Coordinates of C-alpha atoms in Angstrom, one line a residue:
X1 CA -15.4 55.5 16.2
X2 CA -13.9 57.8 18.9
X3 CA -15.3 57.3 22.8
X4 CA -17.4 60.2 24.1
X5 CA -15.2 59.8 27.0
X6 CA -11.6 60.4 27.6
X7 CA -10.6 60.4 31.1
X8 CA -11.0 57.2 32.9
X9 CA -11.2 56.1 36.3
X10 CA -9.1 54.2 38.3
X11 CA -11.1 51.0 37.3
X12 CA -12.0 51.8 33.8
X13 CA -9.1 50.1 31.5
X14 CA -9.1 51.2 28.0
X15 CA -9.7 48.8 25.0
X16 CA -7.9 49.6 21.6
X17 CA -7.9 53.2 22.4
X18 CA -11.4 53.6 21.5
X19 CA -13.6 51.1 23.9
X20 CA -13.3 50.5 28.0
X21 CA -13.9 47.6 30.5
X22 CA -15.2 48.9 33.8
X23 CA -16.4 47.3 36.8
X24 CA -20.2 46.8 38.0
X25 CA -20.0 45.4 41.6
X26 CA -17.6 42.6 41.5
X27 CA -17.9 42.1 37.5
X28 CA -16.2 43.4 35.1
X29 CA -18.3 45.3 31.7
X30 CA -18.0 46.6 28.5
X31 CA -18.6 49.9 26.8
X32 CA -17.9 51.5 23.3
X33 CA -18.9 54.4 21.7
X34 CA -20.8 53.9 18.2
X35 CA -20.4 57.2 16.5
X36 CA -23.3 56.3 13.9
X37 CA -25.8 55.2 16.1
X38 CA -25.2 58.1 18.6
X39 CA -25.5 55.4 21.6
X40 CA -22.6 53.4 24.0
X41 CA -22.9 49.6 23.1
X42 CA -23.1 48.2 27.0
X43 CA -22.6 44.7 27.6
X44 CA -21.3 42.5 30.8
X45 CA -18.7 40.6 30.3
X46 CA -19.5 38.1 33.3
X47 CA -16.5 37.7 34.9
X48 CA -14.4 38.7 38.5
X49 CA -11.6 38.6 36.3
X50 CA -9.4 41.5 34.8
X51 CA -7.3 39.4 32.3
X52 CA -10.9 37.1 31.0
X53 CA -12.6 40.6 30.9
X54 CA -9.8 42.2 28.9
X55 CA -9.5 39.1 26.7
X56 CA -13.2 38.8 25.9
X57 CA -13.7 42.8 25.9
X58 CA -10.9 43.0 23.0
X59 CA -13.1 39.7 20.7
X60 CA -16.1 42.2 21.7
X61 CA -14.9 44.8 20.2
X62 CA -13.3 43.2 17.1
X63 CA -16.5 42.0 16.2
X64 CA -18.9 45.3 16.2
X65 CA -16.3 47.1 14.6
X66 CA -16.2 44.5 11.7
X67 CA -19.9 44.5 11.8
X68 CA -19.8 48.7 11.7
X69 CA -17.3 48.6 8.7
X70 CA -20.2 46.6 7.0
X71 CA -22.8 48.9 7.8
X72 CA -24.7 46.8 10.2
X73 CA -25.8 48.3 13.4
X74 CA -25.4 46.9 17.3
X75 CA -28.2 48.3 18.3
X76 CA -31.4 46.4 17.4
X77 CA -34.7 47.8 14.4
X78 CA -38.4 46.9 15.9
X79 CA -40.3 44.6 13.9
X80 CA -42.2 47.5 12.9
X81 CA -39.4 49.4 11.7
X82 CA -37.5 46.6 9.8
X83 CA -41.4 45.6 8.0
X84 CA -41.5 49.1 6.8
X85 CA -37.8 49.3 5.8
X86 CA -38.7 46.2 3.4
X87 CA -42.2 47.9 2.3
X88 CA -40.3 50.6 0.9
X89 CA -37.8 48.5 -1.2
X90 CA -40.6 46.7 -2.1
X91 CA -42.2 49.4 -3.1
X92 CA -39.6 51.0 -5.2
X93 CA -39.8 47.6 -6.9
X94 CA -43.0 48.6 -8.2
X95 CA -42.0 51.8 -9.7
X96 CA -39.1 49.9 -11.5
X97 CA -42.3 46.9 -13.0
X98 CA -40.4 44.6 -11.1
X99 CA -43.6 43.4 -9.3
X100 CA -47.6 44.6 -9.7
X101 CA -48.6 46.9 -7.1
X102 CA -51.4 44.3 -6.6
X103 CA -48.3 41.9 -5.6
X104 CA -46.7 44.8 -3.5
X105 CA -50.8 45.4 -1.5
X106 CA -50.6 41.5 -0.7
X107 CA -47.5 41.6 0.4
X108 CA -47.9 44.2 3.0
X109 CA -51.2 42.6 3.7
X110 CA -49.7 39.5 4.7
X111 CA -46.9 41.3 6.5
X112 CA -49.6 43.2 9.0
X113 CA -50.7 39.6 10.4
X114 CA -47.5 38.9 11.1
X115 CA -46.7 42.2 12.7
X116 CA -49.8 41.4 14.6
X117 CA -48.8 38.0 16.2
X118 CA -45.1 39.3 16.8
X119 CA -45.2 41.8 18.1
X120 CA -45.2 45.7 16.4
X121 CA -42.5 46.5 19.3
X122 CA -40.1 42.8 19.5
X123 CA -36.5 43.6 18.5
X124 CA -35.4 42.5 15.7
X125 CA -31.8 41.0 16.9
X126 CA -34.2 39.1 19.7
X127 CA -35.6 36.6 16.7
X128 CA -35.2 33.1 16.9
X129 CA -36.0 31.0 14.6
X130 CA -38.8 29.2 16.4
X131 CA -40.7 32.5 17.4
X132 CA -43.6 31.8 14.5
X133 CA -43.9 27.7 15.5
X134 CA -47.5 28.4 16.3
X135 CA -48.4 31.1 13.2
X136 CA -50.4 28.8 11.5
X137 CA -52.2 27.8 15.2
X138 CA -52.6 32.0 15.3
X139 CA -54.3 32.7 12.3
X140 CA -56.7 29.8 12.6
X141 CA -57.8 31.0 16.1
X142 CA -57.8 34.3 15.0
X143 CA -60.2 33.5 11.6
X144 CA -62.3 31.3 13.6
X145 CA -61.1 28.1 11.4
X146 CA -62.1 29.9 7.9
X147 CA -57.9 30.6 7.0
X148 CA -57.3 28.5 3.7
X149 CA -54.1 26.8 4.4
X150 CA -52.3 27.9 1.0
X151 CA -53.3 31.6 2.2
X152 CA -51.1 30.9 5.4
X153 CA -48.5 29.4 3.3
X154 CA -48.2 32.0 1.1
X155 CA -47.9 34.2 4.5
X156 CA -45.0 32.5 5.4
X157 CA -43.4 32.7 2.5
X158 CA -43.5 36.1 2.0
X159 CA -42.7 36.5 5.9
X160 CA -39.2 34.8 5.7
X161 CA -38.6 36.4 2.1
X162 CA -38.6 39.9 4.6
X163 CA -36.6 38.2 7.2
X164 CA -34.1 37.3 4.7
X165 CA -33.9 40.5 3.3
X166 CA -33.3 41.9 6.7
X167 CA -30.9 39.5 7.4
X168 CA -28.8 41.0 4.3
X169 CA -29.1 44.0 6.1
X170 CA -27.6 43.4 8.7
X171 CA -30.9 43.9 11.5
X172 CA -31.7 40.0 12.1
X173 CA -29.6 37.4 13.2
X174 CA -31.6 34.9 11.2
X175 CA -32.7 34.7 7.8
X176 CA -35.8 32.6 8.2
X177 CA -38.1 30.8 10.8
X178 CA -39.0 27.8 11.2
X179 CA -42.6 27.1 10.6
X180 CA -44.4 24.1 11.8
X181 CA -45.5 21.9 8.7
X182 CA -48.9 23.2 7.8
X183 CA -51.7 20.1 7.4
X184 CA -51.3 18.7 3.7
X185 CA -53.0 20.7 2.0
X186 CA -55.5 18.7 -1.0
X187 CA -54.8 19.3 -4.3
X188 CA -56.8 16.5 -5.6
X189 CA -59.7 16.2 -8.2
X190 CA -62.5 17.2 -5.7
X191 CA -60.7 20.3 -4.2
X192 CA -60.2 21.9 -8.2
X193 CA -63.4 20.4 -9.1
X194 CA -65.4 21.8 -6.5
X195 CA -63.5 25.2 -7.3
X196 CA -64.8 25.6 -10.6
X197 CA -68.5 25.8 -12.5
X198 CA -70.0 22.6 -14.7
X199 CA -71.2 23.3 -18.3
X200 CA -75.0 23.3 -16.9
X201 CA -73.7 25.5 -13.9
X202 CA -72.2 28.2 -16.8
X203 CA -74.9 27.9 -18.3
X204 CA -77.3 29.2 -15.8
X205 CA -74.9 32.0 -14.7
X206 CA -74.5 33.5 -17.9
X207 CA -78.5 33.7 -18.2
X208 CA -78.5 35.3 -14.9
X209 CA -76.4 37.8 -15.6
X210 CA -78.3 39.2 -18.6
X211 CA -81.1 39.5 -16.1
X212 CA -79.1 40.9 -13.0
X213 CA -77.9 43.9 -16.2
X214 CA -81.1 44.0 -17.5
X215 CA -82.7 47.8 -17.1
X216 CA -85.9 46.4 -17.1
X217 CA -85.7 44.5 -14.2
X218 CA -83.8 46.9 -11.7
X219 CA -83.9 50.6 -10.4
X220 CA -80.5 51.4 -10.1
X221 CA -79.1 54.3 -12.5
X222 CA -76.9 54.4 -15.1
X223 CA -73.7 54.2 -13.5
X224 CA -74.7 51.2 -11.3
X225 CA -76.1 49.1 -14.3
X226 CA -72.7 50.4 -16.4
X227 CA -70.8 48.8 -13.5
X228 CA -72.7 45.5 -13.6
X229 CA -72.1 45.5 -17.7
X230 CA -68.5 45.7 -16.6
X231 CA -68.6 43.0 -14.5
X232 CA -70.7 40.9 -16.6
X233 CA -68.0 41.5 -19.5
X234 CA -65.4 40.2 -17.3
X235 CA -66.4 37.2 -16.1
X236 CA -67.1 36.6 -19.8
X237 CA -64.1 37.2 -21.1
X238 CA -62.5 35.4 -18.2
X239 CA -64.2 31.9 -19.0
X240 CA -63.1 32.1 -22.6
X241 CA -59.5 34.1 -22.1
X242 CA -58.4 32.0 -18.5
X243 CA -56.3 35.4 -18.0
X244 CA -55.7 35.6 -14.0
X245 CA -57.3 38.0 -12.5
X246 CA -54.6 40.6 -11.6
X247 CA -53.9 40.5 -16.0
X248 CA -57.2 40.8 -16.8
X249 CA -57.8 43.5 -14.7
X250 CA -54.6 45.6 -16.4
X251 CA -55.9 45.0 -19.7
X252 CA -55.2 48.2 -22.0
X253 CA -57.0 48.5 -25.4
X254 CA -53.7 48.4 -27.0
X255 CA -53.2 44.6 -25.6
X256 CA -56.4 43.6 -27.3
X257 CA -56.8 43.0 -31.4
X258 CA -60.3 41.2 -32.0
X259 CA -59.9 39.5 -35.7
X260 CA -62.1 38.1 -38.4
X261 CA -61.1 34.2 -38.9
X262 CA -63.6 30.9 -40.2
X263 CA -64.1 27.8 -37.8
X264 CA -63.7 24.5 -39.5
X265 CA -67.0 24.6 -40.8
X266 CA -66.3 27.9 -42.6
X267 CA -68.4 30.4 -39.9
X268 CA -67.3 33.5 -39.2
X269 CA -65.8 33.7 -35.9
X270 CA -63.9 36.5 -33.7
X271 CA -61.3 36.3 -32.1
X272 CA -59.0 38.2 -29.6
X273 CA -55.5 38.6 -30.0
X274 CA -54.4 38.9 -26.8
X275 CA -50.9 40.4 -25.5
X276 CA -50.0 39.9 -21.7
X277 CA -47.3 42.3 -20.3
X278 CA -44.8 41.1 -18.7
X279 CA -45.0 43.7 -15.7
X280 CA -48.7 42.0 -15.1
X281 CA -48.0 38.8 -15.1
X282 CA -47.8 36.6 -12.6
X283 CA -44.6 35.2 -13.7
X284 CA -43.4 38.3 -14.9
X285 CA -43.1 37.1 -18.8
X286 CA -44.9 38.0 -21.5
X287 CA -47.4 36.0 -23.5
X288 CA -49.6 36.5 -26.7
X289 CA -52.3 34.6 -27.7
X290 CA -55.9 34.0 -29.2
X291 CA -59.0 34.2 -27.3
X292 CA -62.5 32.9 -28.9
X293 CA -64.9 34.9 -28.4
X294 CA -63.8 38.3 -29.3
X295 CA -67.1 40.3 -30.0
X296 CA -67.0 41.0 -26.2
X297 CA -64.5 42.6 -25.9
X298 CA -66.2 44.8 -29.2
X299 CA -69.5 44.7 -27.2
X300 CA -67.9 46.3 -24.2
X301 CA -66.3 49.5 -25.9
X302 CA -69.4 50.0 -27.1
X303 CA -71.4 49.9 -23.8
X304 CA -68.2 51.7 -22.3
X305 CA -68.1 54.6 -24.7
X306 CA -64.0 54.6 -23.9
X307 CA -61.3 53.5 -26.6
X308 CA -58.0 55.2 -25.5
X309 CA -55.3 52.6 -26.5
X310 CA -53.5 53.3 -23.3
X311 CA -57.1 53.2 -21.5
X312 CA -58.1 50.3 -19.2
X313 CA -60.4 47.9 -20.8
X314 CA -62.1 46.5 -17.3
X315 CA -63.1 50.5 -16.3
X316 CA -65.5 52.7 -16.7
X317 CA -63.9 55.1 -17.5
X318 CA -60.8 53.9 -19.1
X319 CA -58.3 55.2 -16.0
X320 CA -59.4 53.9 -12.9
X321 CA -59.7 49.9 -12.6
X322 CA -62.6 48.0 -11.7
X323 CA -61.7 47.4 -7.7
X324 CA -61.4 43.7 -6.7
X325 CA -63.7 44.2 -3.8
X326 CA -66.9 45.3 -6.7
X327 CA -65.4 42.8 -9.0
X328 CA -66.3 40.4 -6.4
X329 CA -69.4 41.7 -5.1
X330 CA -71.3 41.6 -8.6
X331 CA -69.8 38.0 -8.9
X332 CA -71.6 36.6 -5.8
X333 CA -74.7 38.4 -6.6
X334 CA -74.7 36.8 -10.2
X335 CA -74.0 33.3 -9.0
X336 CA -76.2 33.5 -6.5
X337 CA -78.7 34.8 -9.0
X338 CA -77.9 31.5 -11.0
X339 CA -78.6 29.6 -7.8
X340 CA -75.6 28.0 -8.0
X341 CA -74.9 25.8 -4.7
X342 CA -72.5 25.7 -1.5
X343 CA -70.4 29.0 -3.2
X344 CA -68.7 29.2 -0.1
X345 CA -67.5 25.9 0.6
X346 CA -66.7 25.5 -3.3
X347 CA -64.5 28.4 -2.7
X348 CA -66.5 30.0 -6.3
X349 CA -64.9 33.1 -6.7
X350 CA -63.6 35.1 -9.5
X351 CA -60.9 32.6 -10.5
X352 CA -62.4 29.4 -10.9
X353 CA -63.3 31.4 -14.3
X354 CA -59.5 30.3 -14.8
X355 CA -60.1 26.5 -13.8
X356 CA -63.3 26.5 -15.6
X357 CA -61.2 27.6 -18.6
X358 CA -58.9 25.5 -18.4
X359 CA -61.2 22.4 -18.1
X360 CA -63.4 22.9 -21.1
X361 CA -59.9 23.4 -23.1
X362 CA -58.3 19.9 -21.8
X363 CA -61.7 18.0 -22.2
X364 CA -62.2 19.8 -25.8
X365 CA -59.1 17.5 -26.6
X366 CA -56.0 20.6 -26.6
X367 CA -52.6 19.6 -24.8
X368 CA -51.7 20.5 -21.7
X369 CA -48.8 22.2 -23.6
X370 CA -51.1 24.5 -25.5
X371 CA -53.3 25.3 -22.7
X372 CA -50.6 25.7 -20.5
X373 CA -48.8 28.0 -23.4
X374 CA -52.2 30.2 -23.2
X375 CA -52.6 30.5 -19.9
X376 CA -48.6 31.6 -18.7
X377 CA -48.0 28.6 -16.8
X378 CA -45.8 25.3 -17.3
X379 CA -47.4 22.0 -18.6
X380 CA -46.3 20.5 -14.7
X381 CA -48.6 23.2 -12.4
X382 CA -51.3 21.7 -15.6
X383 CA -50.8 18.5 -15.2
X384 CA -50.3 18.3 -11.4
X385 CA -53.3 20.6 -10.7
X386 CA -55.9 19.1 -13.6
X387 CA -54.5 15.4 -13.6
X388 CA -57.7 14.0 -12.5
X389 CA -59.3 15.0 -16.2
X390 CA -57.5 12.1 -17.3
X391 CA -60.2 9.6 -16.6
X392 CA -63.3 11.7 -17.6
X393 CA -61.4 12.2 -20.9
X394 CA -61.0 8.3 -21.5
X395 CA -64.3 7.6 -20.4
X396 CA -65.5 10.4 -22.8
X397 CA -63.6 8.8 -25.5
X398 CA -65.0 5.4 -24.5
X399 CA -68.6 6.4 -24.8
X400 CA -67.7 8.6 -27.7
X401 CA -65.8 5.8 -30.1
X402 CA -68.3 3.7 -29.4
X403 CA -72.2 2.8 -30.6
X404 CA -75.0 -0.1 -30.2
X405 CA -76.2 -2.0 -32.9
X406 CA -79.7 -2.0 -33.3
X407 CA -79.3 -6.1 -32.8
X408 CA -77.5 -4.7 -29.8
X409 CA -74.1 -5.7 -30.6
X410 CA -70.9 -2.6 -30.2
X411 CA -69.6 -1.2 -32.7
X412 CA -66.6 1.1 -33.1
X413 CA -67.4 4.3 -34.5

């Protein structure tokens, strides 16, 4: 780490051959060459002092080198830079099915609202760990009140899982902030049950949608009523399977075995054998299991006219993916078909398909170890998040064990 300089002045005093104090005025500063950063480190050393400003210019100096030896630099990233630095590990993580490149569009989603309340242009080494106090304050001014507050938590989670990653690096001085608590967020029986469709509510979307693919009643071509098939398929295949959307969606034909089995009263039924990926789950691990229901996903390669094994089963043409933004588009306009009520303030989207799933199998009378084993969670998220089936399942066993006489005396059933 040689000095650009040699040849000092009368007031310049060298420091371990390869630094120099100098004086500014009456106080005394510091300068060192970094060879790998192409730049003189510059700092005042705040003193009148010669013997103070050798003393502290020689701890100075101790200290960047050790932090050069470890590769960190002096001189401080943008926030910009150090963002983009972690978007391309990240992204290399998706090349090695580490994480979904679904996960990796989130993540750089999220990371883009934080760039814009940060700053694009703050220095990295000028962080403190109170700089994102008001985040959540932010991003509710800047939504006009319509954030979710588990969408800014998950924001700041995956904010301080950059800044530590950073921080590893050597580019931060801190490895997370410290975010304000956000309002308690409800997890209760109203927010999930809100969230999700009733039998009657099912009911009347699944009609709808045979009339929103109808030919008959619209004058869209071939490729737009294909595309609302695809859709329609889906959210079938959702409400029986509970897959999460991001599986679903990476569904292959070679995941998929639909097979011939007899319901207890000795009817044919179908059903899908299901495999999940690990590299598109959620919780990156595997799963396998059956699906009622299968004939849909028969039905669909039929309509779709593609069966490639390694095709995609939610396409049209096998390759390219149903995008989230149609996915959701032919959603609304089917519920809203149904004349289902308050979508927005229910938050219906997509995934309640999941919840709604997962509620007929709990009230149907199956564990929350077997529903939790279908849908690649653990029995805790089940029971925390559906606890409040509990009392409509004892109730329906209370009117269910139970009948009136006809001198109108109970009897047990």
């Amino acid at each position: 780490m040689p000095l650009k300089k040699r040849d000092f002045k009368e007031n310049e005093i060298p420091i371990f051959d390869d630094a120099c104090i100098y004086k500014r005025g009456d106080y005394w500063q510091f300068r060192m060459w970094l060879e790998r950063e192409g730049k003189y480190a510059r700092k005042s050393l705040r003193t009148r002092s010669e013997a103070t400003a050798v003393e502290r210019a020689r701890q100075m100096y101790l200290e960047i080198f050790s932090n050069q030896q470890q590769g960190k630099t002096y001189f401080s990233l943008t926030v910009k830079e150090g963002v983009q630095k972690y978007l391309e590990a990240r992204n290399v993580d998706v090349e090695l099915g580490l994480i979904v490149r679904d996960r990796y569009v989130t993540i750089r989603s999220q990371l883009k609202h934080w760039l814009d309340f940060i700053g694009k242009d703050s220095k990295l080494k000028e962080l403190e760990r109170t700089d994102c106090e008001d985040y959540f304050q932010y991003r509710n001014k800047k939504t006009r009140g319509t954030v979710k507050n588990l969408t800014v938590q998950h924001e700041q989670s995956t904010i301080n899982a950059c800044v530590r990653w950073l921080n590893k690096k050597g580019v931060t001085h801190i490895d997370s902030f410290d975010f304000k608590k956000l309002p308690r967020i409800d997890r209760g029986n109203e927010a999930i049950r809100r969230a999700t469709l009733t039998n009657e509510e099912y009911e009347r979307l699944t009609r709808a949608m045979r009339s929103y693919c109808a030919k008959k009643n619209n004058k869209n071509d071939e490729s737009e009523i294909l595309l609302r098939k695809l859709v329609q398929h889906y959210v079938l295949i959702a409400s029986n399977s509970g897959l999460r959307v991001g599986e679903q969606m990476q569904l292959k034909w070679s995941d998929v075995k639909v097979e011939a089995y007899k319901d207890k009263t000795g009817e044919p039924v179908r059903l899908a054998r299901i495999h999940v990926r690990a590299e598109t789950s959620k919780v990156r691990t595997s799963r396998i299991f059956l699906c009622r229901n299968g004939h849909y996903f028969e039905r669909w390669k039929e309509i779709a006219g593609h069966a490639n094994k390694n095709g995609l089963i939610f396409s049209v043409d096998g390759e390219k993916p149903i995008t989230k933004r149609q996915l959701l588009y032919h959603f609304k306009k089917m519920v809203e078909l149904a004349g289902i009520p308050d979508l927005n303030e229910r938050d219906i989207v997509p995934y309640s398909l999941r919840h709604f799933m997962i509620t007929q199998r709990i009230m149907s009378g199956l564990s929350y170890r077997q529903v939790a084993d279908m849908c690649g969670t653990s029995v805790a998220q089940i029971e925390r998040t559906y606890y409040h089936l509990n009392d409509e399942i004892r109730l329906t066993n209370a009117v269910a064990d139970f009948r009136r006489r006809e001198d109108g005396t109970i009897e047990a059933i």
